[in-house]
Coordinates of C-alpha atoms in Angstrom, one line a residue:
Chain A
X1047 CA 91.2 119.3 88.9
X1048 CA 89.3 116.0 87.4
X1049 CA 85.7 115.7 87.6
X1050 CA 85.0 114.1 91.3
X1051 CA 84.2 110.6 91.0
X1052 CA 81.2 109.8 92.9
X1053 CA 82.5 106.6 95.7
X1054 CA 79.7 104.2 96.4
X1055 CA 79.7 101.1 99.5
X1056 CA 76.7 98.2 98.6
X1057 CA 77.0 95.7 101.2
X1058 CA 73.9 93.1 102.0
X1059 CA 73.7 92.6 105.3
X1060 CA 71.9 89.8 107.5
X1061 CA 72.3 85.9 107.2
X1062 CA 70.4 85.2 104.1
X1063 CA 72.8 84.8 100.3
X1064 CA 70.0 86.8 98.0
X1065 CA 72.8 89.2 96.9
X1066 CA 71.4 89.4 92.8
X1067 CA 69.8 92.7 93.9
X1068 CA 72.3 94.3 95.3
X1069 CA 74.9 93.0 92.6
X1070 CA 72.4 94.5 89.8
X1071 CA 72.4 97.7 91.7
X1072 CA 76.5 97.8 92.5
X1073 CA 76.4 97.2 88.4
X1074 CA 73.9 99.8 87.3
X1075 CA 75.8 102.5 89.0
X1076 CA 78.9 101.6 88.0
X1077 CA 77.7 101.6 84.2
X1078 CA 76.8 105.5 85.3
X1079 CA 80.6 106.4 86.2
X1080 CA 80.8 105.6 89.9
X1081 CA 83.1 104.1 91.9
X1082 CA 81.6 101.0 93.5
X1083 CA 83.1 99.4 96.5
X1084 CA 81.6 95.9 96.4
X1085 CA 81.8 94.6 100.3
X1086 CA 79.0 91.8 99.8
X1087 CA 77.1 89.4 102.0
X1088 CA 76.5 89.1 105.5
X1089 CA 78.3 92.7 106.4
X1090 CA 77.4 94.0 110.2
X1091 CA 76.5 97.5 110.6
X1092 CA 79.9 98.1 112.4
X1093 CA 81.6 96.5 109.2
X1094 CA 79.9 98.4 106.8
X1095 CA 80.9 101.8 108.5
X1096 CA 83.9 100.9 109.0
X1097 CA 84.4 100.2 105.6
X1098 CA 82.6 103.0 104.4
X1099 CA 85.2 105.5 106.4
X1100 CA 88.5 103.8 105.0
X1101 CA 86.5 104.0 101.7
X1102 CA 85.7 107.9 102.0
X1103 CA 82.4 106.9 99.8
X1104 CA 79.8 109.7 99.1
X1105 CA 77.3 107.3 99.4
X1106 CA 76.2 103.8 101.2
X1107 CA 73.5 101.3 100.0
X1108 CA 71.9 98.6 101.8
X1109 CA 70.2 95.8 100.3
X1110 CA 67.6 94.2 102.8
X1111 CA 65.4 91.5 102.2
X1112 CA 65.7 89.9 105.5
X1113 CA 63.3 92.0 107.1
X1114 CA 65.8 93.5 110.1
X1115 CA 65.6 96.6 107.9
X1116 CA 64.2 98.0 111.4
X1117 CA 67.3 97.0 113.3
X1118 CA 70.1 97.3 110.9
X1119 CA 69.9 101.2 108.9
X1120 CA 69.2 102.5 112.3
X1121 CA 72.1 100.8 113.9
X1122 CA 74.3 102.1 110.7
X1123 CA 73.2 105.9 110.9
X1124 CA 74.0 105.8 115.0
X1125 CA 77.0 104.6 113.9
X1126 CA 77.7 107.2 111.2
X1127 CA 77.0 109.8 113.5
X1128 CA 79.0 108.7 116.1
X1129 CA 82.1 108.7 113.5
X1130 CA 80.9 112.0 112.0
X1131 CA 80.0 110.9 108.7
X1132 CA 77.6 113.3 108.6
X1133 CA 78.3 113.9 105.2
X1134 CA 77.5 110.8 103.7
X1135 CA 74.1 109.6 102.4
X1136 CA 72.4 106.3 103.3
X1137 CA 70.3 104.4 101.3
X1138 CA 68.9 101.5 100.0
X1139 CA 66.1 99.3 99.0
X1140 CA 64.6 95.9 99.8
X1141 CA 61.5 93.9 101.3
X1142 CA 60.4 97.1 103.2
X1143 CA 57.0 98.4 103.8
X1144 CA 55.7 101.7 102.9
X1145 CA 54.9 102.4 106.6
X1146 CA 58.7 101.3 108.0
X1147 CA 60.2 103.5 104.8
X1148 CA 58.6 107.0 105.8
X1149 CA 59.8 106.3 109.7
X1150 CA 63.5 105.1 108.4
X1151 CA 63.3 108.4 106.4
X1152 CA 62.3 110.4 109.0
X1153 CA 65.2 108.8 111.1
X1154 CA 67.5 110.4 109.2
X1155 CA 68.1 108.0 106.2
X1156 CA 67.9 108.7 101.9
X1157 CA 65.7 107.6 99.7
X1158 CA 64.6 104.0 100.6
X1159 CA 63.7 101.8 97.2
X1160 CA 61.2 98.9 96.9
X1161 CA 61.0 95.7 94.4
X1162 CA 61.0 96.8 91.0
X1163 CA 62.3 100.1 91.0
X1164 CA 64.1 101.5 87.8
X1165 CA 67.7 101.5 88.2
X1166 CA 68.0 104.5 86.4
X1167 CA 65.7 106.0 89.0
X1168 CA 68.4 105.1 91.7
X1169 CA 71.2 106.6 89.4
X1170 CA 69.8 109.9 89.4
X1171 CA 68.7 110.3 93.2
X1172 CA 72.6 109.5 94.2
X1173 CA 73.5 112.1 91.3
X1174 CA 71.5 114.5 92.3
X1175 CA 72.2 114.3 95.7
X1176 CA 76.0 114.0 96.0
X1177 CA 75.8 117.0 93.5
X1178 CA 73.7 119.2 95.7
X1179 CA 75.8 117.5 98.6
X1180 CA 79.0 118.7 97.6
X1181 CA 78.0 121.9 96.7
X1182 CA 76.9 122.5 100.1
X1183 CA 80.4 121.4 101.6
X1184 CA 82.2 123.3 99.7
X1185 CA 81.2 125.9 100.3
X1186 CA 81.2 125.4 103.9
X1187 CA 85.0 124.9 103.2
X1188 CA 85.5 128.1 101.9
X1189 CA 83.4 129.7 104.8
X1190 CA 85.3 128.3 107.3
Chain B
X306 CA 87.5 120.3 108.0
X307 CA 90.3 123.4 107.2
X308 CA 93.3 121.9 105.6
X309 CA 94.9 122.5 109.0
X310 CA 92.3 120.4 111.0
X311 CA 92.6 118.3 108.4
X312 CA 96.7 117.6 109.0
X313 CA 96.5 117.6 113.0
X314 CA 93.9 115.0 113.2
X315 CA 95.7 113.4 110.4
X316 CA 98.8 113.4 112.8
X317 CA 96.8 112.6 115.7
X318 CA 96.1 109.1 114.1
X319 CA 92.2 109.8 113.1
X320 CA 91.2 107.2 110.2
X321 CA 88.9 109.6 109.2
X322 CA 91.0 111.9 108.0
X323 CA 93.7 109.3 106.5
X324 CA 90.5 108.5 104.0
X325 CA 90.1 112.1 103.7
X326 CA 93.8 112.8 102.9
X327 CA 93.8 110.2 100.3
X328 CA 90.9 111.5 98.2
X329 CA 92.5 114.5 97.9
X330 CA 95.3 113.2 96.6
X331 CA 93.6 110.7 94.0
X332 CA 91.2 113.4 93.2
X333 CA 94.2 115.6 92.1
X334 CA 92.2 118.1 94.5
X335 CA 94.4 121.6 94.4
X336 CA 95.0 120.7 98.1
X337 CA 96.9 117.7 97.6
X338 CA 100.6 119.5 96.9
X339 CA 100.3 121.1 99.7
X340 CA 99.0 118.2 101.7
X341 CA 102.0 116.0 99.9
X342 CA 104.1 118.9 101.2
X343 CA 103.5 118.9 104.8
X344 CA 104.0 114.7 104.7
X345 CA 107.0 114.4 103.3
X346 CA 109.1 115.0 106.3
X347 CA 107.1 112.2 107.8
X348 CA 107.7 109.2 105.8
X349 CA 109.3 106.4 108.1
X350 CA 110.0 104.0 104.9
X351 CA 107.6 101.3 105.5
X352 CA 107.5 98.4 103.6
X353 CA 106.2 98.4 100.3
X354 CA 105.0 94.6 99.0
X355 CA 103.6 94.6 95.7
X356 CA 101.0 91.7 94.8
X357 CA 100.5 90.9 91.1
X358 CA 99.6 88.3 88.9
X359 CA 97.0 87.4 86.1
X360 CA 92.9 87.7 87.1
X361 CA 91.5 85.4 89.6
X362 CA 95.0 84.1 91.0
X363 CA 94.0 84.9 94.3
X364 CA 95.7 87.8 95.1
X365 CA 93.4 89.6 97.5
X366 CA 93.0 86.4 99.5
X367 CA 96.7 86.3 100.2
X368 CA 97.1 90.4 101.3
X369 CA 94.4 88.8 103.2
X370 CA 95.8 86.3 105.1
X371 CA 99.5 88.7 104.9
X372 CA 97.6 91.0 106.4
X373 CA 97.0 88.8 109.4
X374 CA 100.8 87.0 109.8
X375 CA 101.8 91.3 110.3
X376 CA 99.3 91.6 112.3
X377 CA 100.9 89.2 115.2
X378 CA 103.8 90.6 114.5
X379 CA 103.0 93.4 115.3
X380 CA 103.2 95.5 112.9
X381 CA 100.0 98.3 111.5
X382 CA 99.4 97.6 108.1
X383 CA 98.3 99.6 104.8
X384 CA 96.6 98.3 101.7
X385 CA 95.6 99.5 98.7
X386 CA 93.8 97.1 96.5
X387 CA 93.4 98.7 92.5
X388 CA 90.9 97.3 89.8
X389 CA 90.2 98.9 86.9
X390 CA 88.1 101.7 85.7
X391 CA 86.2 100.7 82.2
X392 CA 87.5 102.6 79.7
X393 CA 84.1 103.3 78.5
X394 CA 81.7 104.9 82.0
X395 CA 85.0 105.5 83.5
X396 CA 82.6 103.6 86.2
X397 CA 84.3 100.8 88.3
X398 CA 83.5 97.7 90.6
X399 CA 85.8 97.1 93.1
X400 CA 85.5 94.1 95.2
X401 CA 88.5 93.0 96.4
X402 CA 87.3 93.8 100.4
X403 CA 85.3 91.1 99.3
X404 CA 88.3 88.7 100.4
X405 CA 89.8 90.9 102.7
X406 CA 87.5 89.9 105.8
X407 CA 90.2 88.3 108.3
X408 CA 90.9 91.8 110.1
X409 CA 87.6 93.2 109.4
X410 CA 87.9 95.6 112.2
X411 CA 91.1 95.7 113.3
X412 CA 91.5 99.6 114.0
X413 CA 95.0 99.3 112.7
X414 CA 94.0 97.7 109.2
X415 CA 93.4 100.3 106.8
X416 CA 92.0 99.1 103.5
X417 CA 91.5 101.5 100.6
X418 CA 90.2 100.1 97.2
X419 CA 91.2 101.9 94.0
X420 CA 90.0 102.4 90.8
X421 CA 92.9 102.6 87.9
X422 CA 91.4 105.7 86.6
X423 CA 92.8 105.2 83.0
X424 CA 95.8 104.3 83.8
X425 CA 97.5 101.2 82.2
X426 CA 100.4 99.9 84.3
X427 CA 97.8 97.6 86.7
X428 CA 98.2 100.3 89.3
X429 CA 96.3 103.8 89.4
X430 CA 98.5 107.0 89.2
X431 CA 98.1 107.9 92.4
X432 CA 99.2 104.6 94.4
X433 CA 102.8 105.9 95.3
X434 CA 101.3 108.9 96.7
X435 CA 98.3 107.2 98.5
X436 CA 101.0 105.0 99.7
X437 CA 103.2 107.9 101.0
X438 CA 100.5 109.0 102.9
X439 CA 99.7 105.9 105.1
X440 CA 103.5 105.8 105.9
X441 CA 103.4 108.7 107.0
X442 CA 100.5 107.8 108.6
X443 CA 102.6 105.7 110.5
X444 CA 102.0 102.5 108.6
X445 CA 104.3 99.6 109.1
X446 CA 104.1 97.3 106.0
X447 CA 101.8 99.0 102.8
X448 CA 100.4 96.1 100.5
X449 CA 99.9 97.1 96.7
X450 CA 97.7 95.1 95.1
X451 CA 98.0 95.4 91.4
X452 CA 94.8 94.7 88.4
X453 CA 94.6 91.1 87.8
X454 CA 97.5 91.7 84.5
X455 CA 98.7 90.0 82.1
X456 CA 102.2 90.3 80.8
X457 CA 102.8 94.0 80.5
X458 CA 101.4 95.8 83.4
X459 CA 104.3 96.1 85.6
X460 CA 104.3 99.4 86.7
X461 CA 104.3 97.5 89.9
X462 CA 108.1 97.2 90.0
X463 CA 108.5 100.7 90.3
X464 CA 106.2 101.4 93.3
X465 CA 107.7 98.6 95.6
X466 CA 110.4 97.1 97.7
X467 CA 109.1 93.5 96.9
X468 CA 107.4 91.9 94.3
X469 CA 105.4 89.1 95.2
X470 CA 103.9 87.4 91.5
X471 CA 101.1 85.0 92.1
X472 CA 100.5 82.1 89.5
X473 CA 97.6 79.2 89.6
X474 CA 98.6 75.8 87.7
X475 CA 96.6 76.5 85.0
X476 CA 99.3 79.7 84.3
X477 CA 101.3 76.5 83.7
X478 CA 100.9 76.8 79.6
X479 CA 101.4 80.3 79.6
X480 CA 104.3 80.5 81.6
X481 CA 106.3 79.9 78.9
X482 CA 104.7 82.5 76.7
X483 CA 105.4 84.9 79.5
X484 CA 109.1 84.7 79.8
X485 CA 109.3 88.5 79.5
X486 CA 107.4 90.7 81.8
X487 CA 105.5 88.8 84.4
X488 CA 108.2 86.1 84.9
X489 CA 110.8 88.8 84.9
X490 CA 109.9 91.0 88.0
X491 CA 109.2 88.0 90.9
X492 CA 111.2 88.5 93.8
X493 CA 109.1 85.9 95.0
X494 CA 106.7 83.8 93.3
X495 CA 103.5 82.4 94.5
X496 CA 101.6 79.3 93.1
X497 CA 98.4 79.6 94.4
X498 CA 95.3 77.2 94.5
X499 CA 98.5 74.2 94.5
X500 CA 95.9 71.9 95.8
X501 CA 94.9 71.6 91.9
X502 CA 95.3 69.0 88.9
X503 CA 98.2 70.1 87.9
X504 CA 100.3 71.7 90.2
X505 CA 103.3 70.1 90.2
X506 CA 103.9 70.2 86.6
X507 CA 103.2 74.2 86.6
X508 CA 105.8 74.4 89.9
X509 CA 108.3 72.9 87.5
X510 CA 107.7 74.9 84.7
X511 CA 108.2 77.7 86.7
X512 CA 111.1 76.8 88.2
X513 CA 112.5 76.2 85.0
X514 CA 111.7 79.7 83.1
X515 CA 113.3 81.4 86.5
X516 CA 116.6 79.1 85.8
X517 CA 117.3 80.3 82.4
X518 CA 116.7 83.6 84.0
X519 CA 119.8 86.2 84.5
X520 CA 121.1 86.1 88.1
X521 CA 121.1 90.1 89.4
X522 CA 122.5 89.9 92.4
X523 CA 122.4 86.6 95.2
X524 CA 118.9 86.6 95.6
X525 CA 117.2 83.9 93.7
X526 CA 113.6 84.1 93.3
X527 CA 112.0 81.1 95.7
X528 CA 108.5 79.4 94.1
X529 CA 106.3 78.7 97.0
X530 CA 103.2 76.4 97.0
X531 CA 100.3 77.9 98.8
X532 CA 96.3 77.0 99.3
X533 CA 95.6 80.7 100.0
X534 CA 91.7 79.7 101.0
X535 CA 92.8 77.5 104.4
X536 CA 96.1 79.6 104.8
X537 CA 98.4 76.6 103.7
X538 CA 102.1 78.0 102.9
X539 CA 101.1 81.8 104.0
X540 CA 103.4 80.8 106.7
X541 CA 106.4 80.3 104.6
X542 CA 105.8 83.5 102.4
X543 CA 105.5 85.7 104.9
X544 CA 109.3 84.3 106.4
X545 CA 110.6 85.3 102.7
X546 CA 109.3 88.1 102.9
X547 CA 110.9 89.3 105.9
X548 CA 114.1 87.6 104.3
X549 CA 113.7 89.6 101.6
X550 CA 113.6 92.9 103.9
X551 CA 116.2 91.8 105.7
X552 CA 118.4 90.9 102.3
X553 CA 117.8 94.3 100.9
X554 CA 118.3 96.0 103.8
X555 CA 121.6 94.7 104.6
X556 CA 123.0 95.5 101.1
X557 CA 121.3 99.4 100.6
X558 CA 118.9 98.1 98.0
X559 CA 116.0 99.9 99.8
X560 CA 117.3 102.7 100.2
X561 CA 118.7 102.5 96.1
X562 CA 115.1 101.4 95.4
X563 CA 113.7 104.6 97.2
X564 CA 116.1 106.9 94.9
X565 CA 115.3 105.2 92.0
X566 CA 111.4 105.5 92.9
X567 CA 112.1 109.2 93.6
X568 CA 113.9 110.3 90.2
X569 CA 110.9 107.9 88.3
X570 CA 108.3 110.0 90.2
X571 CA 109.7 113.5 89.6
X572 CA 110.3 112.3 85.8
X573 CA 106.6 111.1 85.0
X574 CA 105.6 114.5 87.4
X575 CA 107.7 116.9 85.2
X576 CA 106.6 115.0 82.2
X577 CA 103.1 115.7 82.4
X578 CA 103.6 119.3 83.8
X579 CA 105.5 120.2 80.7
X580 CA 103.3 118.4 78.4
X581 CA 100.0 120.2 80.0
X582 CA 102.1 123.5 79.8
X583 CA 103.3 123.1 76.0
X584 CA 99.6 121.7 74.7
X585 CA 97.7 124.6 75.3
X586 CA 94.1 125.2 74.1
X587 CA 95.3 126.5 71.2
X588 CA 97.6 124.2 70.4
X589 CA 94.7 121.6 70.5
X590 CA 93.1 123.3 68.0
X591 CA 95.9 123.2 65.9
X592 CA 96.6 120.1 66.1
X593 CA 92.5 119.3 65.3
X594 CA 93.1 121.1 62.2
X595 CA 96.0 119.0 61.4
X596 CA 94.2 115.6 61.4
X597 CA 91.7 117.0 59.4
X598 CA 94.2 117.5 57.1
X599 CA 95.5 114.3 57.2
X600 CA 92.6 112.4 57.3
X601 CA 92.0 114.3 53.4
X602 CA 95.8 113.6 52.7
X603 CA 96.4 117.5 52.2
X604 CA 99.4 116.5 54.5
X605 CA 101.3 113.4 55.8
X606 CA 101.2 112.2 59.3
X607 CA 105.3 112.8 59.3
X608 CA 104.6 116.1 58.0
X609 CA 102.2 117.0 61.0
X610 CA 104.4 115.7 63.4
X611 CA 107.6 118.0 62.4
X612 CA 104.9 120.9 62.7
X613 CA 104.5 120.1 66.1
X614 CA 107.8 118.4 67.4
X615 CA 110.2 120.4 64.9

């Protein structure tokens, strides 16, 4: 078997057209091997899961600058549970506060990145964590 | 999910486990014979329309807008949209869903972006299985959307029932140049973007390569004129298309197409089985040593080659 390519959504949602962010991010992460499905602007949270289940991605990323950040990664994680993608890790980064970042985090979502962070940074938390990830199924495969 | 969960949900018409299925199979995961196995029995032949034509034509926006002329016809559709992999990160962007919003969430829509994964023909290897698998998902009509190519990548051709190449006017200048290939495998042709400077001069050119073109058969090739962007002409490729069907259907070409597509498979399949079983580790190294020997001319590239194909 080939090495497992890591799959990876990055939709903006909300109403606004700043979509350089999440274009630099969709790029970085390509240039690191991944597969990136580029769904762009103005995605719902029912789109974006829906997209992400057709997609089978190992990963989604939300860029927020809108500030509905509150509304909108909730809304997708109900969503992902409700179609059992518990499997599947959700992150992101935007205009988001430390404060709303520790209780999205607690909610259930990844790693949640502010302005300025290293791409690099990103590149290894999705590594490291489809890596550990996997492992984990797997073996829960085998188990069952 | 067991493999066996796997197949009855599968069967039981859960999208979840159609994505699931087709991973496997583009992973090459040691499940997918068996998975391959189990669908065989369940392909209903649905109709396989390939979309291809040079970068930027406007191929995603047309699946697009096919996508929605099935739709009220009722029929489920399939689509698997393929851009490349760099030959570099082996990393890839794939942003055709970016086009693809018209049936956003029709339940009975399923989109599946691909990366080409190295291989060259504008498809990925795994497309005709990936395809198999939402027939037998039930699928009605699968859309293949090749690479944006340019006169060579036509492994298309192989893969489906119809051929659909889409051209802008400014292909006009190189339609010439592209007598072979490209201009060769249209069973329909598509000028896109027609609203443009120079559209009717590029219809004609086109018209005129397909002319001095070889007649196989009595289907000739139509040109259509389309605006993709407000859906102008979709209309009238979607009717050819079902003509097309309907053509082939009446004469046994599908059915000739779907041998021809099952002796190619089995070909490339046994090809690369007997390859991976005669280059063994060992014979890898050989073969290192080799080069080294003819990279300090102790031996001639011809000489090398009789050592390994005798």
């Amino acid at each position: 078997m080939k090495e497992r390519k890591i799959r990876v959504l990055i939709a903006k949602p909300g109403l606004d057209g700043h979509d350089r962010g999440a274009k630099v991010i969709a790029a970085s992460l390509r240039d690191a091997g991944m597969e990136v499905i580029y769904a762009g602007l103005r995605q719902t949270p029912e789109m974006i899961v829906e997209a992400s289940l057709q997609e089978d991605v190992d990963v989604i990323g939300l860029s927020i600058l809108s500030g509905a950040h509150m509304t909108i990664f909730p809304r997708v994680l109900e969503l992902m549970r409700e179609n059992g993608m518990d499997d599947v890790l959700l992150t992101g980064g935007g205009i988001i506060s430390e404060e709303d970042i520790q209780k999205l985090e607690k909610m259930g979502t990844g790693k949640l990145f502010g302005p300025g962070t290293n791409t690099n940074d990103i590149v290894a938390y999705i590594k490291e964590w489809c890596e550990k990830n996997r492992r984990a199924v797997e073996k829960e495969e085998v188990d069952s | 999910m067991t493999p066996n969960d796997l197949l009855k949900r599968f069967f039981g018409g859960d999208r979840r486990a159609l994505a699931r299925l087709i991973s496997i199979v583009e992973n090459e995961d040691p499940r997918a014979d068996s998975f391959l196995n189990e669908i065989y029995d369940h392909l209903k032949g649905a109709y396989r329309i390939g979309i291809t034509g040079p970068p930027g034509a406007g191929k995603s926006t047309i699946v697009d807008r096919l996508v929605q002329n099935c739709r009220q016809a009722g029929k489920t559709v399939g689509v698997i949209a393929v851009d490349p992999s760099s030959p570099f990160t082996g990393g890839a962007l794939l942003g055709d869903r970016v086009r693809m919003t018209k049936t956003e969430l029709d339940p009975d829509v399923f989109i599946r972006s691909m990366a080409t994964r190295g291989s060259l023909g504008g498809l990925s290897k795994a497309a005709q299985d990936v395809a198999d698998v939402m027939d037998a998902f039930g699928k009605h009509v699968i859309f293949l959307e090749t690479v944006g190519v340019g006169q060579s990548e036509l492994d298309i051709i192989r893969t489906a029932d119809a051929t659909v190449v889409v051209l802008v006017p400014e292909s006009g200048d190189s339609v010439q140049a592209m007598k072979a290939g490209l201009m060769e495998i249209g069973d329909i042709f598509v000028l896109n973007k027609s609203d443009r400077q120079g559209a009717d001069l590029a219809y004609l050119e086109i018209q005129s390569v397909l002319q001095l073109k070889p007649v196989r058969g009595e289907w000739r090739p139509p040109v259509l004129q389309t605006v993709a962007d407000d859906g102008k002409g979709i209309d009238e490729l979607f009717r050819k298309l079902q003509d097309f069907y309907h053509y082939q259907k009446e004469r046994n070409i599908l059915s000739q197409k779907f041998q021809e597509r099952v002796e190619n498979r089995v070909r490339r399949y046994l090809e690369e089985q007997i390859l991976r079983k005669y280059w063994s580790p060992e014979t890898e190294k050989q073969f290192q040593r080799s080069l080294k020997a003819i990279l300090e001319r102790k031996k001639s590239l011809r000489q090398v080659l009789k050592e390994f194909a005798p």
